[in-house]
Tab-separated table of C-alpha atoms in Angstrom:
chain	number	residue	atom	x	y	z
A	1	MET	CA	122.280	75.993	81.005
A	2	THR	CA	125.284	78.388	81.800
A	3	PHE	CA	124.019	81.738	81.297
A	4	SER	CA	121.089	80.969	83.835
A	5	PHE	CA	123.615	79.749	86.160
A	6	ASN	CA	125.485	82.154	86.350
A	7	ARG	CA	122.111	84.603	86.633
A	8	ASN	CA	121.536	83.006	89.839
A	9	VAL	CA	124.593	83.429	91.178
A	10	ILE	CA	124.826	87.200	90.134
A	11	ARG	CA	120.976	87.197	91.862
A	12	TRP	CA	121.680	85.758	95.374
A	13	ILE	CA	125.050	87.609	95.336
A	14	ILE	CA	123.233	90.720	94.976
A	15	ILE	CA	120.157	89.469	97.940
A	16	ALA	CA	123.835	88.384	100.852
A	17	THR	CA	125.461	91.648	99.852
A	18	SER	CA	122.105	93.260	100.346
A	19	PHE	CA	121.475	92.110	102.915
A	20	ILE	CA	124.827	92.601	104.540
A	21	ILE	CA	124.162	96.308	103.972
A	22	ILE	CA	121.600	96.239	105.488
A	23	SER	CA	122.990	94.650	108.042
A	24	LEU	CA	124.939	97.443	108.987
A	25	ILE	CA	122.941	100.225	108.820
A	26	LEU	CA	121.144	98.853	111.612
A	27	TRP	CA	123.805	98.013	113.958
A	28	ASN	CA	125.297	100.551	113.024
A	29	THR	CA	122.009	103.261	113.606
A	30	TYR	CA	121.716	100.474	117.220
A	31	THR	CA	125.114	101.876	117.994
A	32	PHE	CA	123.879	105.397	117.206
A	33	PHE	CA	120.756	104.698	119.840
A	34	GLN	CA	122.797	103.464	122.111
A	35	ASP	CA	125.680	105.973	122.063
A	36	PHE	CA	123.397	109.428	122.431
A	37	LYS	CA	121.503	107.974	125.319
A	38	GLN	CA	125.095	107.219	127.195
A	39	GLU	CA	126.175	110.610	126.490
A	40	GLU	CA	122.905	111.471	127.647
A	41	ARG	CA	123.477	110.059	131.684
A	42	SER	CA	127.118	111.536	131.300
A	43	LYS	CA	124.785	115.036	131.033
A	44	MET	CA	122.677	113.565	133.467
A	45	LYS	CA	125.407	112.539	136.330
A	46	THR	CA	126.907	116.345	135.631
A	47	TRP	CA	123.861	117.676	136.853
A	48	SER	CA	123.230	115.625	139.738
A	49	VAL	CA	127.001	116.373	140.739
A	50	ALA	CA	126.000	120.288	140.798
A	51	LEU	CA	122.439	119.184	142.400
A	52	THR	CA	124.854	117.956	144.962
A	53	ASP	CA	126.809	121.278	144.809
A	54	ILE	CA	123.805	123.177	145.371
A	55	GLY	CA	122.461	120.511	148.183
A	56	THR	CA	125.669	120.545	150.534
A	57	ILE	CA	126.540	124.759	150.216
A	58	LYS	CA	125.573	126.882	153.471
A	59	SER	CA	122.620	129.930	152.903
A	60	ASN	CA	125.238	132.305	153.171
A	61	ASP	CA	127.267	130.861	149.956
A	62	GLU	CA	126.972	131.765	146.717
A	63	VAL	CA	125.948	129.204	144.061
A	64	ASN	CA	129.031	128.664	141.969
A	65	GLU	CA	128.403	130.623	138.545
A	66	VAL	CA	129.574	126.897	136.395
A	67	THR	CA	126.733	124.753	139.104
A	68	SER	CA	124.354	127.400	138.483
A	69	HIS	CA	124.544	126.718	134.545
A	70	VAL	CA	124.944	122.737	134.764
A	71	ILE	CA	121.927	123.107	136.852
A	72	THR	CA	119.753	125.541	134.566
A	73	GLU	CA	121.383	125.156	130.915
A	74	THR	CA	123.193	121.063	130.625
A	75	ILE	CA	119.568	119.407	130.818
A	76	ILE	CA	117.399	121.015	127.210
A	77	SER	CA	114.997	118.501	126.354
A	78	THR	CA	115.230	115.557	128.737
A	79	PRO	CA	112.208	114.715	131.171
A	80	VAL	CA	113.661	114.582	134.665
A	81	ILE	CA	111.990	114.166	138.102
A	82	VAL	CA	113.219	113.946	141.671
A	83	ILE	CA	112.620	112.558	144.684
A	84	ASP	CA	113.575	112.872	147.983
A	85	LYS	CA	114.758	109.631	150.342
A	86	ASP	CA	110.412	109.677	151.431
A	87	GLY	CA	108.841	109.520	147.865
A	88	GLU	CA	108.443	113.383	147.636
A	89	LEU	CA	109.260	115.369	144.363
A	90	SER	CA	111.615	117.442	144.848
A	91	THR	CA	112.116	119.454	141.724
A	92	SER	CA	111.454	118.472	137.722
A	93	ARG	CA	112.936	119.517	134.405
A	94	ASN	CA	110.826	119.483	131.056
A	95	VAL	CA	108.319	118.353	132.402
A	96	ASP	CA	103.984	120.096	132.312
A	97	GLU	CA	104.113	121.427	135.539
A	98	SER	CA	99.858	120.932	136.019
A	99	LEU	CA	99.947	117.067	136.212
A	100	LEU	CA	103.256	117.174	138.667
A	101	THR	CA	99.942	118.168	141.541
A	102	ASP	CA	98.658	114.486	140.742
A	103	SER	CA	100.347	111.800	142.909
A	104	ASN	CA	99.214	109.134	140.679
A	105	VAL	CA	101.091	110.392	137.455
A	106	ILE	CA	103.323	111.031	139.868
A	107	LYS	CA	103.890	107.356	139.818
A	108	ASN	CA	103.624	106.624	137.107
A	109	LEU	CA	105.734	108.965	135.615
A	110	VAL	CA	108.255	107.509	137.844
A	111	ALA	CA	107.960	104.452	136.532
A	112	LYS	CA	107.861	104.626	133.253
A	113	PHE	CA	111.388	106.563	133.561
A	114	LYS	CA	112.638	103.668	135.473
A	115	SER	CA	112.373	101.838	132.696
A	116	GLU	CA	113.506	103.973	130.219
A	117	ASN	CA	116.625	104.219	132.631
A	118	THR	CA	118.343	103.458	135.532
A	119	PRO	CA	117.803	105.618	138.109
A	120	ILE	CA	120.559	108.348	139.698
A	121	GLU	CA	120.696	109.021	143.116
A	122	VAL	CA	122.730	112.043	144.353
A	123	ASN	CA	123.670	112.133	148.260
A	124	MET	CA	122.299	115.542	149.503
A	125	GLY	CA	124.843	115.656	152.597
A	126	THR	CA	123.363	114.828	156.770
A	127	SER	CA	122.223	111.902	155.318
A	128	SER	CA	119.214	113.176	153.157
A	129	LYS	CA	119.466	111.190	149.619
A	130	GLN	CA	117.461	111.891	146.592
A	131	PHE	CA	117.139	110.405	143.386
A	132	ILE	CA	117.026	111.019	139.870
A	133	TYR	CA	114.255	109.582	137.387
A	134	TYR	CA	114.737	110.598	134.061
A	135	GLY	CA	113.239	109.888	130.587
A	136	ASN	CA	114.394	109.586	126.943
A	137	SER	CA	114.782	113.021	125.812
A	138	PRO	CA	112.308	113.551	122.568
A	139	LEU	CA	115.578	113.027	120.058
A	140	LEU	CA	115.821	109.998	122.028
A	141	ASN	CA	112.380	109.025	120.817
A	142	ARG	CA	112.124	110.339	117.098
A	143	LEU	CA	115.671	107.695	116.964
A	144	LYS	CA	114.367	104.904	118.255
A	145	TYR	CA	112.049	104.720	115.677
A	146	TYR	CA	114.521	105.164	112.770
A	147	PRO	CA	115.842	101.105	112.048
A	148	LEU	CA	111.490	101.033	111.344
A	149	ALA	CA	111.012	103.873	109.173
A	150	LEU	CA	114.443	102.807	106.873
A	151	LEU	CA	113.004	98.587	107.229
A	152	LEU	CA	109.297	100.346	106.089
A	153	ILE	CA	111.869	102.290	103.172
A	154	ILE	CA	113.700	99.145	102.200
A	155	ILE	CA	110.667	97.165	102.123
A	156	LEU	CA	109.117	99.498	99.694
A	157	PHE	CA	111.850	99.706	97.740
A	158	ALA	CA	112.140	95.662	97.519
A	159	ALA	CA	108.130	95.781	96.854
A	160	VAL	CA	108.775	97.816	93.535
A	161	VAL	CA	112.203	95.907	92.455
A	162	TYR	CA	110.070	93.214	92.649
A	163	PHE	CA	106.964	94.152	90.819
A	164	PHE	CA	109.209	96.454	87.996
A	165	TYR	CA	110.556	92.260	87.862
A	166	ARG	CA	107.397	90.797	87.395
A	167	SER	CA	105.967	93.261	84.662
A	168	SER	CA	109.093	93.054	82.763
A	169	LYS	CA	109.069	89.361	83.121
A	170	ILE	CA	104.741	89.579	82.397
A	171	ALA	CA	106.327	91.489	79.384
A	172	GLU	CA	108.234	89.470	77.828
A	173	GLN	CA	106.380	86.303	78.389
A	174	ASN	CA	103.103	88.273	76.308
A	175	LYS	CA	105.837	89.348	73.739
A	176	LEU	CA	106.965	85.606	73.824
A	177	TRP	CA	103.357	84.064	72.909
A	178	THR	CA	102.855	86.921	70.861
A	179	GLY	CA	105.001	85.910	68.834
A	180	MET	CA	104.617	82.373	68.424
A	181	ALA	CA	100.905	83.198	68.019
A	182	LYS	CA	101.903	85.566	64.996
A	183	GLU	CA	104.055	82.886	63.782
A	184	THR	CA	101.568	80.162	64.078
A	185	ALA	CA	99.361	82.144	62.095
A	186	HIS	CA	101.323	82.498	59.092
A	187	GLN	CA	102.592	78.933	58.913
A	188	ILE	CA	99.220	77.466	59.414
A	189	GLY	CA	98.214	80.206	55.617
A	190	THR	CA	100.505	78.402	53.595
A	191	PRO	CA	99.287	75.092	53.286
A	192	LEU	CA	95.526	76.392	53.909
A	193	SER	CA	96.266	78.319	51.065
A	194	SER	CA	97.112	75.168	48.421
A	195	LEU	CA	94.328	73.447	50.501
A	196	VAL	CA	91.876	76.012	48.884
A	197	GLY	CA	92.961	75.332	45.932
A	198	TRP	CA	92.785	71.221	45.872
A	199	THR	CA	89.111	72.216	46.895
A	200	GLU	CA	88.316	74.197	43.921
A	201	ILE	CA	90.247	71.127	41.489
A	202	LEU	CA	88.167	68.219	43.083
A	203	LYS	CA	85.146	70.447	42.688
A	204	THR	CA	85.502	69.372	38.867
A	205	GLU	CA	86.189	66.306	39.352
A	206	ASN	CA	83.532	63.584	40.055
A	207	VAL	CA	84.017	63.865	43.762
A	208	ASN	CA	80.549	63.309	46.328
A	209	ARG	CA	79.260	66.892	47.237
A	210	ASP	CA	79.072	65.833	50.288
A	211	TYR	CA	82.604	65.677	50.507
A	212	ILE	CA	83.897	68.927	49.303
A	213	VAL	CA	81.291	70.568	51.961
A	214	GLU	CA	82.585	68.991	54.603
A	215	ILE	CA	86.306	70.052	53.948
A	216	GLU	CA	84.950	73.418	53.047
A	217	LYS	CA	83.636	73.539	56.944
A	218	ASP	CA	87.184	72.642	58.113
A	219	ILE	CA	88.867	74.926	55.730
A	220	ASP	CA	86.022	77.523	56.886
A	221	ARG	CA	87.482	76.613	60.559
A	222	LEU	CA	91.150	76.407	59.986
A	223	GLN	CA	90.946	80.154	58.471
A	224	THR	CA	88.419	81.335	61.630
A	225	ILE	CA	91.436	80.185	63.466
A	226	THR	CA	95.085	81.488	62.229
A	227	GLU	CA	92.677	84.674	62.150
A	228	ARG	CA	92.823	84.252	65.739
A	229	PHE	CA	95.676	83.717	66.557
A	230	SER	CA	96.647	87.013	63.885
A	231	LYS	CA	95.229	89.011	66.688
A	232	ILE	CA	97.014	87.865	69.189
A	233	GLY	CA	99.033	91.178	70.160
A	234	SER	CA	97.257	93.468	67.703
A	235	ALA	CA	94.334	95.643	68.608
A	236	PRO	CA	91.051	94.015	67.414
A	237	THR	CA	88.443	95.333	65.479
A	238	LEU	CA	84.647	95.721	67.738
A	239	LYS	CA	81.429	96.179	66.315
A	240	LYS	CA	78.118	96.285	67.577
A	241	MET	CA	77.065	92.767	67.412
A	242	ASP	CA	73.976	90.577	68.833
A	243	ILE	CA	75.794	88.614	71.304
A	244	VAL	CA	73.050	86.598	71.600
A	245	GLU	CA	73.197	85.524	67.767
A	246	VAL	CA	77.308	84.649	68.124
A	247	THR	CA	76.765	83.138	70.975
A	248	LYS	CA	74.056	80.232	69.808
A	249	SER	CA	76.494	80.402	67.038
A	250	SER	CA	79.359	79.451	69.157
A	251	TYR	CA	77.139	76.691	70.932
A	252	ASP	CA	75.938	74.850	68.012
A	253	TYR	CA	79.345	74.648	66.535
A	254	LEU	CA	80.992	72.886	69.740
A	255	LYS	CA	78.238	71.168	70.042
A	256	SER	CA	78.077	69.654	67.054
A	257	ARG	CA	81.703	68.210	67.582
A	258	SER	CA	82.406	66.776	71.527
A	259	SER	CA	81.046	63.612	72.455
A	260	LYS	CA	77.633	62.611	73.332
A	261	LEU	CA	77.978	61.540	76.478
A	262	ILE	CA	78.008	66.008	77.004
A	263	ASN	CA	74.261	67.445	78.375
A	264	PHE	CA	74.641	70.123	76.539
A	265	GLU	CA	72.123	73.014	77.862
A	266	LEU	CA	71.964	76.392	76.686
A	267	VAL	CA	69.225	79.424	78.312
A	268	VAL	CA	69.846	82.928	76.212
A	269	PRO	CA	67.003	85.400	75.813
A	270	GLU	CA	65.175	85.304	72.691
A	271	ARG	CA	65.759	88.848	72.033
A	272	GLU	CA	68.601	90.326	70.399
A	273	ILE	CA	71.161	91.807	72.917
A	274	THR	CA	73.534	94.547	70.941
A	275	VAL	CA	77.275	94.510	72.835
A	276	GLN	CA	81.104	95.991	70.979
A	277	LEU	CA	82.615	92.346	69.915
A	278	ASN	CA	85.148	90.776	67.957
A	279	GLU	CA	83.158	87.504	66.737
A	280	GLN	CA	85.869	85.559	66.079
A	281	LEU	CA	88.196	86.666	69.053
A	282	PHE	CA	84.233	85.768	71.601
A	283	SER	CA	83.711	82.655	69.789
A	284	TRP	CA	87.483	81.252	71.058
A	285	THR	CA	87.031	82.465	75.079
A	286	ILE	CA	83.253	80.718	74.356
A	287	GLU	CA	85.723	77.545	72.951
A	288	ASN	CA	88.177	78.340	75.351
A	289	LEU	CA	85.842	77.902	78.673
A	290	VAL	CA	83.901	74.813	76.575
A	291	LYS	CA	86.424	72.637	76.387
A	292	ASN	CA	88.682	73.273	79.490
A	293	ALA	CA	84.846	72.345	81.328
A	294	ILE	CA	84.782	69.735	78.927
A	295	ASP	CA	88.402	68.659	80.172
A	296	ALA	CA	87.598	69.277	83.660
A	297	MET	CA	84.396	66.469	83.646
A	298	LYS	CA	86.474	64.212	80.945
A	299	GLY	CA	84.396	64.214	78.735
A	300	LYS	CA	80.915	63.227	80.634
A	301	GLY	CA	78.565	65.465	82.580
A	302	ASP	CA	76.668	68.663	82.089
A	303	LEU	CA	77.255	71.716	80.839
A	304	LYS	CA	74.985	74.937	80.313
A	305	ILE	CA	75.610	78.033	79.165
A	306	GLU	CA	73.847	80.896	80.575
A	307	LEU	CA	73.031	84.749	78.996
A	308	ARG	CA	70.859	87.260	81.041
A	309	GLN	CA	70.778	91.210	80.582
A	310	LEU	CA	71.202	93.445	84.252
A	311	GLU	CA	70.696	96.382	83.182
A	312	SER	CA	73.175	97.764	81.282
A	313	ARG	CA	75.559	94.431	81.789
A	314	VAL	CA	75.511	90.861	80.385
A	315	TYR	CA	76.557	87.870	82.175
A	316	ILE	CA	77.373	84.904	80.696
A	317	ASN	CA	77.770	81.666	82.759
A	318	ILE	CA	79.771	78.192	81.177
A	319	SER	CA	78.470	75.589	84.418
A	320	ASP	CA	80.772	72.232	84.523
A	321	THR	CA	79.616	69.085	86.535
A	322	GLY	CA	83.173	68.392	86.276
A	323	LYS	CA	86.201	67.518	89.762
A	324	GLY	CA	86.059	71.888	90.456
A	325	ILE	CA	88.295	73.923	91.676
A	326	HIS	CA	90.141	74.697	95.356
A	327	LYS	CA	89.071	78.499	96.449
A	328	SER	CA	92.757	79.987	97.006
A	329	SER	CA	93.172	78.636	93.249
A	330	PHE	CA	90.858	80.780	91.234
A	331	HIS	CA	92.883	83.250	90.267
A	332	LYS	CA	95.507	80.922	89.141
A	333	ILE	CA	94.052	79.857	86.419
A	334	PHE	CA	93.606	82.954	84.680
A	335	GLU	CA	97.808	82.691	84.817
A	336	PRO	CA	99.840	81.844	82.106
A	337	GLY	CA	101.189	78.468	82.305
A	338	TYR	CA	99.275	77.083	85.193
A	339	THR	CA	97.384	74.300	84.833
A	340	THR	CA	96.644	70.407	86.041
A	341	LYS	CA	96.544	68.710	83.572
A	342	LYS	CA	99.395	66.236	82.574
A	343	ARG	CA	99.251	67.264	78.959
A	344	GLY	CA	99.047	71.034	78.248
A	345	TRP	CA	100.524	74.408	78.019
A	346	GLY	CA	98.000	76.441	80.600
A	347	LEU	CA	97.332	79.341	78.485
A	348	GLY	CA	93.335	78.472	76.940
A	349	LEU	CA	92.301	80.385	80.015
A	350	SER	CA	95.154	83.152	80.418
A	351	LEU	CA	93.672	83.464	76.575
A	352	ALA	CA	89.829	83.981	77.676
A	353	LEU	CA	91.607	86.828	80.145
A	354	ARG	CA	93.699	88.627	77.800
A	355	ILE	CA	90.451	88.681	75.151
A	356	VAL	CA	87.875	89.573	78.155
A	357	GLU	CA	89.001	91.712	80.138
A	358	ASP	CA	92.145	93.791	77.319
A	359	TYR	CA	90.172	93.157	74.449
A	360	HIS	CA	85.929	94.038	74.961
A	361	ASN	CA	86.511	95.474	79.207
A	362	GLY	CA	85.144	93.139	80.051
A	363	LYS	CA	85.698	91.048	83.467
A	364	ILE	CA	85.746	87.017	83.828
A	365	LYS	CA	86.001	84.943	87.427
A	366	VAL	CA	85.298	82.069	88.483
A	367	LEU	CA	81.583	82.613	89.914
A	368	THR	CA	80.830	79.503	92.170
A	369	SER	CA	82.983	75.650	92.049
A	370	GLU	CA	82.832	73.427	94.800
A	371	ILE	CA	85.778	70.191	94.475
A	372	GLY	CA	83.564	67.503	92.762
A	373	LYS	CA	80.522	68.565	91.925
A	374	GLY	CA	81.780	71.743	88.937
A	375	THR	CA	82.224	75.592	88.377
A	376	THR	CA	80.922	78.413	86.887
A	377	LEU	CA	82.484	80.689	85.017
A	378	GLN	CA	81.232	84.175	84.335
A	379	ILE	CA	81.845	86.772	81.345
A	380	LEU	CA	80.564	90.505	83.074
A	381	LEU	CA	80.360	92.874	79.369
A	382	LYS	CA	78.839	96.213	79.065
A	383	THR	CA	75.790	96.362	76.060
A	384	ALA	CA	76.399	98.760	73.937
């Protein structure tokens, strides 16, 4: 309990620290952006002073060398439009000259620049004024998207960490379930061997043969269960088998041991369909799906198993008239530990998913479901 608490505290400390670091980076970027923007405005003011100096000199005076340098070299990439008091274009910098022949384009550029930066008023003397409209430089525009790029990188990094953590957790769960399954098989094996021995002794005694037959059926069943659990976590051996016959066998076993209130129906082709199968694991899958359907119907209703082939694929549909599944839970029902029953581990459908998809390279899904009317689960396998 203490270990779990400490781990949660450390996790929250890491999250809080990461949030603080991200906030500081974003704030630093914003501050840098504003400082850079202020520096550009200072350059524009310097340029406006030089422009004023040029506008006030007499025709026979020469332009000061410093003023000339400021006019030509200060603004390297910032787009600038100078408009006189009558609204006419006076001069421009770093703007495509072909665009400035259209008065509407000039108005749009003026409005755009005005939204980005406050215009600078220039007093040219003799009651003459000009207004400098300037936009953000390409470098400043690129810098503006830096926080978004940074956030995207952080989100991607967080996603990688999340999926790594999730994968590690799933791997730990799978290891736990595998260990539990193998230990269960081992524990069942010891008393099972003893039961086989006692059965042989009973055969030598004056015991009703029918009793022994039933005991042997249960022993065979326990041996099947033991083999199933022992195969969890190991690569199963697949053989070419008639899936029709295997499905019939599973159906007959389940029907004979289920409530008489369940109306069973089996629809299969009258021919052989060969599929790469592990008979025990596939039968376990059918059992899990059927038992899940019976639970959904609370032991009373109609249950139908239908097998059909379409080209190189085999579809096994298991339909019930149970309570149905909400569409939002179609994928959740296959997650380990997910269950709607008060008593249940939520392992049946997750095992079915693993057997079908990981071991048989097939697919399993909720085909259709309607609340209060029933559900159809579908298994898809390829023919051999």
